[in-house]
PDB file of C-alpha atoms and ligand atoms in Angstrom:
ATOM      1  CA  UNK A  11       2.477   7.653 -88.707  1.00 54.00           C
ATOM      2  CA  UNK A  12      -0.969   7.690 -87.233  1.00 81.00           C
ATOM      3  CA  UNK A  13      -3.186   4.932 -88.487  1.00 94.00           C
ATOM      4  CA  UNK A  14      -3.212   1.627 -86.634  1.00 96.00           C
ATOM      5  CA  UNK A  15      -2.029  -0.071 -89.793  1.00 96.00           C
ATOM      6  CA  UNK A  16       0.953   2.263 -90.182  1.00 97.00           C
ATOM      7  CA  UNK A  17       1.898   1.907 -86.540  1.00 97.00           C
ATOM      8  CA  UNK A  18       1.686  -1.877 -86.838  1.00 97.00           C
ATOM      9  CA  UNK A  19       4.129  -1.919 -89.753  1.00 97.00           C
ATOM     10  CA  UNK A  20       6.433   0.401 -87.890  1.00 97.00           C
ATOM     11  CA  UNK A  21       6.459  -1.772 -84.778  1.00 97.00           C
ATOM     12  CA  UNK A  22       6.980  -4.949 -86.796  1.00 98.00           C
ATOM     13  CA  UNK A  23       9.981  -3.361 -88.490  1.00 98.00           C
ATOM     14  CA  UNK A  24      11.368  -2.460 -85.060  1.00 98.00           C
ATOM     15  CA  UNK A  25      10.832  -6.012 -83.813  1.00 98.00           C
ATOM     16  CA  UNK A  26      12.681  -7.351 -86.871  1.00 98.00           C
ATOM     17  CA  UNK A  27      15.492  -4.895 -86.250  1.00 98.00           C
ATOM     18  CA  UNK A  28      15.757  -5.990 -82.603  1.00 98.00           C
ATOM     19  CA  UNK A  29      15.754  -9.654 -83.666  1.00 98.00           C
ATOM     20  CA  UNK A  30      18.586  -8.984 -86.078  1.00 98.00           C
ATOM     21  CA  UNK A  31      20.580  -7.044 -83.492  1.00 97.00           C
ATOM     22  CA  UNK A  32      20.144  -9.843 -80.976  1.00 96.00           C
ATOM     23  CA  UNK A  33      21.244 -12.461 -83.514  1.00 97.00           C
ATOM     24  CA  UNK A  34      17.805 -14.051 -83.409  1.00 97.00           C
ATOM     25  CA  UNK A  35      15.897 -15.616 -86.244  1.00 97.00           C
ATOM     26  CA  UNK A  36      13.710 -13.192 -88.196  1.00 97.00           C
ATOM     27  CA  UNK A  37      10.040 -13.266 -87.076  1.00 96.00           C
ATOM     28  CA  UNK A  38      10.815 -15.506 -84.116  1.00 97.00           C
ATOM     29  CA  UNK A  39       9.133 -12.994 -81.801  1.00 98.00           C
ATOM     30  CA  UNK A  40       5.357 -12.908 -81.834  1.00 98.00           C
ATOM     31  CA  UNK A  41       3.484  -9.622 -81.600  1.00 98.00           C
ATOM     32  CA  UNK A  42       0.501  -9.473 -79.263  1.00 98.00           C
ATOM     33  CA  UNK A  43      -1.522  -6.311 -79.898  1.00 98.00           C
ATOM     34  CA  UNK A  44      -2.836  -5.067 -76.542  1.00 98.00           C
ATOM     35  CA  UNK A  45      -6.200  -3.469 -77.282  1.00 98.00           C
ATOM     36  CA  UNK A  46      -7.399  -2.697 -73.740  1.00 97.00           C
ATOM     37  CA  UNK A  47      -9.271   0.613 -73.525  1.00 97.00           C
ATOM     38  CA  UNK A  48      -9.460   0.722 -77.310  1.00 97.00           C
ATOM     39  CA  UNK A  49     -12.566   0.113 -79.368  1.00 96.00           C
ATOM     40  CA  UNK A  50     -13.763  -2.880 -81.310  1.00 97.00           C
ATOM     41  CA  UNK A  51     -13.208  -0.704 -84.392  1.00 97.00           C
ATOM     42  CA  UNK A  52      -9.515  -0.314 -83.497  1.00 97.00           C
ATOM     43  CA  UNK A  53      -9.240  -4.102 -83.163  1.00 98.00           C
ATOM     44  CA  UNK A  54     -10.908  -4.537 -86.557  1.00 98.00           C
ATOM     45  CA  UNK A  55      -8.524  -2.051 -88.115  1.00 97.00           C
ATOM     46  CA  UNK A  56      -5.564  -4.048 -86.807  1.00 98.00           C
ATOM     47  CA  UNK A  57      -7.189  -7.279 -87.986  1.00 98.00           C
ATOM     48  CA  UNK A  58      -7.622  -5.899 -91.496  1.00 98.00           C
ATOM     49  CA  UNK A  59      -3.927  -5.020 -91.402  1.00 97.00           C
ATOM     50  CA  UNK A  60      -3.101  -8.677 -90.719  1.00 97.00           C
ATOM     51  CA  UNK A  61      -3.001  -8.799 -86.897  1.00 98.00           C
ATOM     52  CA  UNK A  62      -4.633 -11.877 -85.359  1.00 98.00           C
ATOM     53  CA  UNK A  63      -3.417 -11.998 -81.745  1.00 98.00           C
ATOM     54  CA  UNK A  64      -4.778  -9.555 -79.197  1.00 98.00           C
ATOM     55  CA  UNK A  65      -4.315  -8.984 -75.487  1.00 98.00           C
ATOM     56  CA  UNK A  66      -6.830  -7.589 -73.009  1.00 98.00           C
ATOM     57  CA  UNK A  67      -6.469  -7.149 -69.284  1.00 96.00           C
ATOM     58  CA  UNK A  68     -10.044  -6.797 -68.083  1.00 97.00           C
ATOM     59  CA  UNK A  69     -12.360  -9.719 -68.608  1.00 98.00           C
ATOM     60  CA  UNK A  70     -15.649  -7.831 -68.839  1.00 98.00           C
ATOM     61  CA  UNK A  71     -14.280  -5.403 -71.404  1.00 98.00           C
ATOM     62  CA  UNK A  72     -12.688  -8.242 -73.371  1.00 98.00           C
ATOM     63  CA  UNK A  73     -15.907 -10.222 -73.269  1.00 98.00           C
ATOM     64  CA  UNK A  74     -18.128  -7.552 -74.753  1.00 97.00           C
ATOM     65  CA  UNK A  75     -15.536  -6.388 -77.300  1.00 98.00           C
ATOM     66  CA  UNK A  76     -14.472  -9.802 -78.584  1.00 98.00           C
ATOM     67  CA  UNK A  77     -17.975 -11.296 -78.648  1.00 98.00           C
ATOM     68  CA  UNK A  78     -18.469  -8.773 -81.458  1.00 98.00           C
ATOM     69  CA  UNK A  79     -15.013  -9.131 -83.016  1.00 98.00           C
ATOM     70  CA  UNK A  80     -15.407 -12.916 -83.335  1.00 98.00           C
ATOM     71  CA  UNK A  81     -18.582 -12.452 -85.389  1.00 98.00           C
ATOM     72  CA  UNK A  82     -16.653 -10.665 -88.130  1.00 95.00           C
ATOM     73  CA  UNK A  83     -13.266 -12.376 -88.080  1.00 97.00           C
ATOM     74  CA  UNK A  84     -11.521 -15.708 -88.410  1.00 97.00           C
ATOM     75  CA  UNK A  85      -8.537 -17.039 -86.505  1.00 97.00           C
ATOM     76  CA  UNK A  86      -8.474 -14.258 -83.942  1.00 98.00           C
ATOM     77  CA  UNK A  87      -6.737 -15.300 -80.744  1.00 98.00           C
ATOM     78  CA  UNK A  88      -7.406 -13.478 -77.477  1.00 98.00           C
ATOM     79  CA  UNK A  89      -4.973 -13.504 -74.563  1.00 98.00           C
ATOM     80  CA  UNK A  90      -5.996 -12.364 -71.089  1.00 98.00           C
ATOM     81  CA  UNK A  91      -2.980 -10.558 -69.636  1.00 98.00           C
ATOM     82  CA  UNK A  92      -4.327  -8.769 -66.554  1.00 97.00           C
ATOM     83  CA  UNK A  93      -4.728  -9.912 -62.982  1.00 96.00           C
ATOM     84  CA  UNK A  94      -7.626 -12.319 -62.892  1.00 97.00           C
ATOM     85  CA  UNK A  95     -10.092 -12.581 -60.027  1.00 97.00           C
ATOM     86  CA  UNK A  96     -11.585 -16.000 -59.418  1.00 97.00           C
ATOM     87  CA  UNK A  97     -15.119 -14.815 -60.106  1.00 98.00           C
ATOM     88  CA  UNK A  98     -14.069 -13.717 -63.621  1.00 98.00           C
ATOM     89  CA  UNK A  99     -12.450 -16.995 -64.610  1.00 98.00           C
ATOM     90  CA  UNK A 100     -15.526 -18.531 -66.196  1.00 98.00           C
ATOM     91  CA  UNK A 101     -15.923 -15.655 -68.662  1.00 98.00           C
ATOM     92  CA  UNK A 102     -12.176 -15.527 -69.275  1.00 98.00           C
ATOM     93  CA  UNK A 103     -12.092 -19.216 -70.182  1.00 98.00           C
ATOM     94  CA  UNK A 104     -15.126 -18.783 -72.403  1.00 98.00           C
ATOM     95  CA  UNK A 105     -13.807 -15.825 -74.421  1.00 98.00           C
ATOM     96  CA  UNK A 106     -10.021 -16.372 -74.507  1.00 98.00           C
ATOM     97  CA  UNK A 107      -7.700 -19.039 -75.821  1.00 97.00           C
ATOM     98  CA  UNK A 108      -4.802 -17.968 -73.644  1.00 98.00           C
ATOM     99  CA  UNK A 109      -4.439 -16.769 -70.060  1.00 98.00           C
ATOM    100  CA  UNK A 110      -1.030 -15.188 -69.502  1.00 98.00           C
ATOM    101  CA  UNK A 111      -1.589 -13.856 -66.001  1.00 98.00           C
ATOM    102  CA  UNK A 112      -1.654 -17.088 -64.025  1.00 98.00           C
ATOM    103  CA  UNK A 113      -0.241 -16.056 -60.665  1.00 98.00           C
ATOM    104  CA  UNK A 114      -1.494 -18.564 -58.086  1.00 98.00           C
ATOM    105  CA  UNK A 115      -2.253 -22.245 -57.742  1.00 98.00           C
ATOM    106  CA  UNK A 116      -5.875 -21.603 -56.787  1.00 98.00           C
ATOM    107  CA  UNK A 117      -6.336 -19.829 -60.123  1.00 98.00           C
ATOM    108  CA  UNK A 118      -5.068 -22.904 -61.971  1.00 98.00           C
ATOM    109  CA  UNK A 119      -7.646 -25.018 -60.173  1.00 98.00           C
ATOM    110  CA  UNK A 120     -10.383 -22.530 -61.034  1.00 98.00           C
ATOM    111  CA  UNK A 121      -9.356 -22.365 -64.707  1.00 98.00           C
ATOM    112  CA  UNK A 122      -9.275 -26.162 -64.914  1.00 98.00           C
ATOM    113  CA  UNK A 123     -12.756 -26.396 -63.394  1.00 98.00           C
ATOM    114  CA  UNK A 124     -14.298 -24.075 -65.984  1.00 98.00           C
ATOM    115  CA  UNK A 125     -12.248 -25.366 -68.913  1.00 98.00           C
ATOM    116  CA  UNK A 126     -13.436 -28.875 -68.088  1.00 98.00           C
ATOM    117  CA  UNK A 127     -17.050 -27.663 -67.946  1.00 98.00           C
ATOM    118  CA  UNK A 128     -16.700 -25.981 -71.364  1.00 98.00           C
ATOM    119  CA  UNK A 129     -14.742 -28.996 -72.600  1.00 98.00           C
ATOM    120  CA  UNK A 130     -12.132 -26.561 -73.844  1.00 98.00           C
ATOM    121  CA  UNK A 131      -8.358 -26.627 -73.643  1.00 98.00           C
ATOM    122  CA  UNK A 132      -6.781 -23.378 -72.578  1.00 98.00           C
ATOM    123  CA  UNK A 133      -3.170 -22.328 -72.895  1.00 98.00           C
ATOM    124  CA  UNK A 134      -1.475 -20.542 -70.037  1.00 98.00           C
ATOM    125  CA  UNK A 135       1.668 -18.718 -69.064  1.00 98.00           C
ATOM    126  CA  UNK A 136       2.856 -18.661 -65.476  1.00 98.00           C
ATOM    127  CA  UNK A 137       3.377 -15.026 -64.531  1.00 98.00           C
ATOM    128  CA  UNK A 138       6.441 -14.417 -62.405  1.00 98.00           C
ATOM    129  CA  UNK A 139       7.120 -11.371 -60.295  1.00 97.00           C
ATOM    130  CA  UNK A 140      10.603 -10.250 -61.303  1.00 96.00           C
ATOM    131  CA  UNK A 141      10.650  -6.493 -60.758  1.00 87.00           C
ATOM    132  CA  UNK A 142      10.651  -4.527 -57.540  1.00 76.00           C
ATOM    133  CA  UNK A 143       7.622  -2.344 -58.019  1.00 68.00           C
ATOM    134  CA  UNK A 144       5.282  -4.401 -60.142  1.00 66.00           C
ATOM    135  CA  UNK A 145       2.710  -6.236 -58.094  1.00 76.00           C
ATOM    136  CA  UNK A 146       1.591  -9.140 -60.184  1.00 89.00           C
ATOM    137  CA  UNK A 147       2.913 -12.641 -60.623  1.00 97.00           C
ATOM    138  CA  UNK A 148       4.043 -15.493 -58.396  1.00 97.00           C
ATOM    139  CA  UNK A 149       5.945 -13.916 -55.523  1.00 95.00           C
ATOM    140  CA  UNK A 150       8.546 -16.613 -55.052  1.00 96.00           C
ATOM    141  CA  UNK A 151      10.312 -19.341 -56.972  1.00 97.00           C
ATOM    142  CA  UNK A 152       8.861 -21.948 -54.597  1.00 98.00           C
ATOM    143  CA  UNK A 153       5.266 -20.917 -55.287  1.00 98.00           C
ATOM    144  CA  UNK A 154       5.915 -20.756 -59.023  1.00 98.00           C
ATOM    145  CA  UNK A 155       7.537 -24.173 -59.021  1.00 98.00           C
ATOM    146  CA  UNK A 156       4.674 -25.662 -57.026  1.00 98.00           C
ATOM    147  CA  UNK A 157       2.222 -24.462 -59.693  1.00 98.00           C
ATOM    148  CA  UNK A 158       4.311 -25.752 -62.588  1.00 98.00           C
ATOM    149  CA  UNK A 159       4.673 -29.084 -60.806  1.00 98.00           C
ATOM    150  CA  UNK A 160       0.926 -29.281 -60.237  1.00 98.00           C
ATOM    151  CA  UNK A 161       0.414 -29.059 -64.006  1.00 98.00           C
ATOM    152  CA  UNK A 162       3.319 -31.383 -64.817  1.00 98.00           C
ATOM    153  CA  UNK A 163       1.752 -34.048 -62.601  1.00 98.00           C
ATOM    154  CA  UNK A 164      -1.358 -34.032 -64.760  1.00 98.00           C
ATOM    155  CA  UNK A 165      -3.730 -32.391 -62.307  1.00 98.00           C
ATOM    156  CA  UNK A 166      -5.110 -29.908 -64.823  1.00 98.00           C
ATOM    157  CA  UNK A 167      -5.717 -31.809 -68.046  1.00 98.00           C
ATOM    158  CA  UNK A 168      -7.519 -28.925 -69.812  1.00 98.00           C
ATOM    159  CA  UNK A 169      -4.649 -26.528 -69.164  1.00 98.00           C
ATOM    160  CA  UNK A 170      -1.713 -26.411 -71.547  1.00 98.00           C
ATOM    161  CA  UNK A 171       1.249 -24.560 -70.034  1.00 98.00           C
ATOM    162  CA  UNK A 172       3.248 -22.833 -72.765  1.00 98.00           C
ATOM    163  CA  UNK A 173       5.757 -20.766 -70.819  1.00 98.00           C
ATOM    164  CA  UNK A 174       6.102 -17.678 -68.682  1.00 98.00           C
ATOM    165  CA  UNK A 175       5.146 -14.034 -68.570  1.00 98.00           C
ATOM    166  CA  UNK A 176       6.678 -11.146 -66.693  1.00 98.00           C
ATOM    167  CA  UNK A 177       6.482  -7.378 -66.462  1.00 96.00           C
ATOM    168  CA  UNK A 178       9.615  -5.354 -65.909  1.00 95.00           C
ATOM    169  CA  UNK A 179       9.524  -2.470 -63.423  1.00 93.00           C
ATOM    170  CA  UNK A 180       8.341   0.867 -64.812  1.00 91.00           C
ATOM    171  CA  UNK A 181      11.608   2.773 -64.727  1.00 92.00           C
ATOM    172  CA  UNK A 182      14.040   4.549 -67.039  1.00 93.00           C
ATOM    173  CA  UNK A 183      16.821   2.491 -65.485  1.00 95.00           C
ATOM    174  CA  UNK A 184      17.390   0.032 -68.319  1.00 96.00           C
ATOM    175  CA  UNK A 185      19.640  -2.162 -66.187  1.00 96.00           C
ATOM    176  CA  UNK A 186      16.758  -2.811 -63.790  1.00 95.00           C
ATOM    177  CA  UNK A 187      14.509  -3.637 -66.724  1.00 96.00           C
ATOM    178  CA  UNK A 188      17.117  -5.982 -68.166  1.00 97.00           C
ATOM    179  CA  UNK A 189      17.685  -7.663 -64.787  1.00 97.00           C
ATOM    180  CA  UNK A 190      13.999  -8.443 -64.597  1.00 97.00           C
ATOM    181  CA  UNK A 191      13.988 -10.119 -68.037  1.00 98.00           C
ATOM    182  CA  UNK A 192      17.186 -12.024 -67.258  1.00 98.00           C
ATOM    183  CA  UNK A 193      15.663 -13.314 -64.027  1.00 98.00           C
ATOM    184  CA  UNK A 194      12.622 -14.532 -65.966  1.00 98.00           C
ATOM    185  CA  UNK A 195      14.715 -16.242 -68.621  1.00 98.00           C
ATOM    186  CA  UNK A 196      16.967 -18.000 -66.106  1.00 98.00           C
ATOM    187  CA  UNK A 197      13.997 -19.094 -64.015  1.00 98.00           C
ATOM    188  CA  UNK A 198      12.286 -20.455 -67.117  1.00 98.00           C
ATOM    189  CA  UNK A 199      15.416 -22.383 -68.071  1.00 98.00           C
ATOM    190  CA  UNK A 200      15.547 -24.005 -64.628  1.00 98.00           C
ATOM    191  CA  UNK A 201      11.909 -24.998 -64.710  1.00 98.00           C
ATOM    192  CA  UNK A 202      12.144 -26.352 -68.251  1.00 98.00           C
ATOM    193  CA  UNK A 203      14.897 -28.663 -67.024  1.00 98.00           C
ATOM    194  CA  UNK A 204      12.930 -29.692 -63.948  1.00 98.00           C
ATOM    195  CA  UNK A 205       9.752 -30.425 -65.876  1.00 98.00           C
ATOM    196  CA  UNK A 206      10.762 -31.694 -69.319  1.00 98.00           C
ATOM    197  CA  UNK A 207       7.303 -33.184 -69.931  1.00 97.00           C
ATOM    198  CA  UNK A 208       5.881 -29.663 -70.304  1.00 98.00           C
ATOM    199  CA  UNK A 209       6.349 -27.547 -73.407  1.00 98.00           C
ATOM    200  CA  UNK A 210       7.533 -24.379 -71.668  1.00 98.00           C
ATOM    201  CA  UNK A 211       9.081 -22.711 -74.685  1.00 97.00           C
ATOM    202  CA  UNK A 212       7.469 -19.276 -74.629  1.00 98.00           C
ATOM    203  CA  UNK A 213       8.573 -16.138 -72.825  1.00 98.00           C
ATOM    204  CA  UNK A 214       6.088 -13.263 -72.890  1.00 98.00           C
ATOM    205  CA  UNK A 215       8.124 -10.198 -72.012  1.00 98.00           C
ATOM    206  CA  UNK A 216       8.377  -6.672 -73.339  1.00 98.00           C
ATOM    207  CA  UNK A 217       5.893  -3.816 -73.782  1.00 97.00           C
ATOM    208  CA  UNK A 218       5.935  -0.587 -75.831  1.00 96.00           C
ATOM    209  CA  UNK A 219       8.701   0.943 -73.742  1.00 95.00           C
ATOM    210  CA  UNK A 220      11.031  -2.008 -73.270  1.00 97.00           C
ATOM    211  CA  UNK A 221      10.461  -4.636 -75.969  1.00 98.00           C
ATOM    212  CA  UNK A 222      13.870  -4.168 -77.572  1.00 97.00           C
ATOM    213  CA  UNK A 223      15.605  -5.120 -74.320  1.00 98.00           C
ATOM    214  CA  UNK A 224      13.196  -8.029 -73.864  1.00 98.00           C
ATOM    215  CA  UNK A 225      14.042  -9.354 -77.332  1.00 98.00           C
ATOM    216  CA  UNK A 226      17.754  -9.168 -76.530  1.00 98.00           C
ATOM    217  CA  UNK A 227      17.029 -11.232 -73.426  1.00 98.00           C
ATOM    218  CA  UNK A 228      15.111 -13.982 -75.174  1.00 98.00           C
ATOM    219  CA  UNK A 229      11.476 -12.876 -75.346  1.00 98.00           C
ATOM    220  CA  UNK A 230       9.337 -14.891 -77.763  1.00 98.00           C
ATOM    221  CA  UNK A 231       6.271 -12.659 -77.456  1.00 98.00           C
ATOM    222  CA  UNK A 232       6.019  -8.920 -76.940  1.00 98.00           C
ATOM    223  CA  UNK A 233       2.805  -7.309 -75.685  1.00 98.00           C
ATOM    224  CA  UNK A 234       2.401  -3.925 -77.353  1.00 98.00           C
ATOM    225  CA  UNK A 235      -0.479  -1.534 -76.730  1.00 98.00           C
ATOM    226  CA  UNK A 236       0.347   2.161 -76.855  1.00 96.00           C
ATOM    227  CA  UNK A 237       2.767   1.956 -79.782  1.00 96.00           C
ATOM    228  CA  UNK A 238       0.015   0.409 -81.935  1.00 97.00           C
ATOM    229  CA  UNK A 239      -3.234   1.943 -80.709  1.00 97.00           C
ATOM    230  CA  UNK A 240      -2.029   5.210 -79.169  1.00 93.00           C
ATOM    231  CA  UNK A 241      -2.416   6.453 -75.607  1.00 92.00           C
ATOM    232  CA  UNK A 242      -5.169   4.905 -73.519  1.00 91.00           C
ATOM    233  CA  UNK A 243      -7.795   7.248 -72.150  1.00 86.00           C
ATOM    234  CA  UNK A 244      -8.747   6.147 -68.642  1.00 83.00           C
ATOM    235  CA  UNK A 245     -12.074   7.696 -67.838  1.00 71.00           C
TER     236      UNK A 245
HETATM  237  C1  LIG B 304      -1.271  -2.801 -70.906  1.00 66.52           C
HETATM  238  C2  LIG B 304      -0.334  -3.930 -70.881  1.00 66.52           C
HETATM  239  C3  LIG B 304       0.646  -4.079 -71.867  1.00 66.52           C
HETATM  240  C4  LIG B 304       0.868  -3.087 -73.000  1.00 66.52           C
HETATM  241  O1  LIG B 304       1.438  -1.923 -72.526  1.00 66.52           O
HETATM  242  P1  LIG B 304       1.963  -0.753 -73.499  1.00 66.52           P
HETATM  243  O2  LIG B 304       2.948  -0.026 -72.674  1.00 66.52           O
HETATM  244  O3  LIG B 304       0.772   0.071 -73.849  1.00 66.52           O
HETATM  245  O4  LIG B 304       2.574  -1.382 -74.693  1.00 66.52           O
HETATM  246  C5  LIG B 304       1.471  -5.201 -71.804  1.00 66.52           C
HETATM  247  N1  LIG B 304       1.334  -6.131 -70.825  1.00 66.52           N
HETATM  248  C6  LIG B 304       0.407  -6.017 -69.858  1.00 66.52           C
HETATM  249  C7  LIG B 304       0.326  -7.073 -68.814  1.00 66.52           C
HETATM  250  C8  LIG B 304      -0.453  -4.910 -69.847  1.00 66.52           C
HETATM  251  O5  LIG B 304      -1.367  -4.822 -68.873  1.00 66.52           O
END
């Protein structure tokens, strides 16, 4: 099992198995292929195997890689999933159709500013901090709610909120991982009720090491890197 295409089929089969086990509809969980630190060629290999949605966490890397990928593909969708500095927002809005790592109100205002300038609608997830040792995401329910409310009140017309994203703590303790996903799901349910005008149906949770638990807990999108593209080499 070592080509990207073989690994993709293997992971899809595992997602289907987890869906079945959780009593969920088949293919109700979307697969985002996280290609950070992997080449344009690796992305193209996945694309030729039928993968259209990709995740990247660094804007500069995503920008140079996907400027090329877009020239040779159709219907490719790029999601920014890493912490986003304000000075990178313009490029992020230009290259991506989705920003999953929205973790502060000021970022929403910055995204709206650039999306308006490009006359482009951009989909977002609100990222919530649910695990002890991860650092990203809104730190409290109050701050998260304030951001959702800001969008619900129509202050960011080029931003389309689609749901929430979270990262579980990096630990072998599966109960801690599960608790993090449960917290995200329950928080999302509360906010959906509070802001019924928004379409907050998506839950982006689960990575190579914990996607089966995430699917049991209601994930609608798993973000898988290593299990598709292999280990990342950080140089
Ligand atoms: C890198 C990354 C992933 C993918 O991680 P793997 O363990 O390689 O599957 C998922 N989500 C985010 C936010 C990431 O930065």
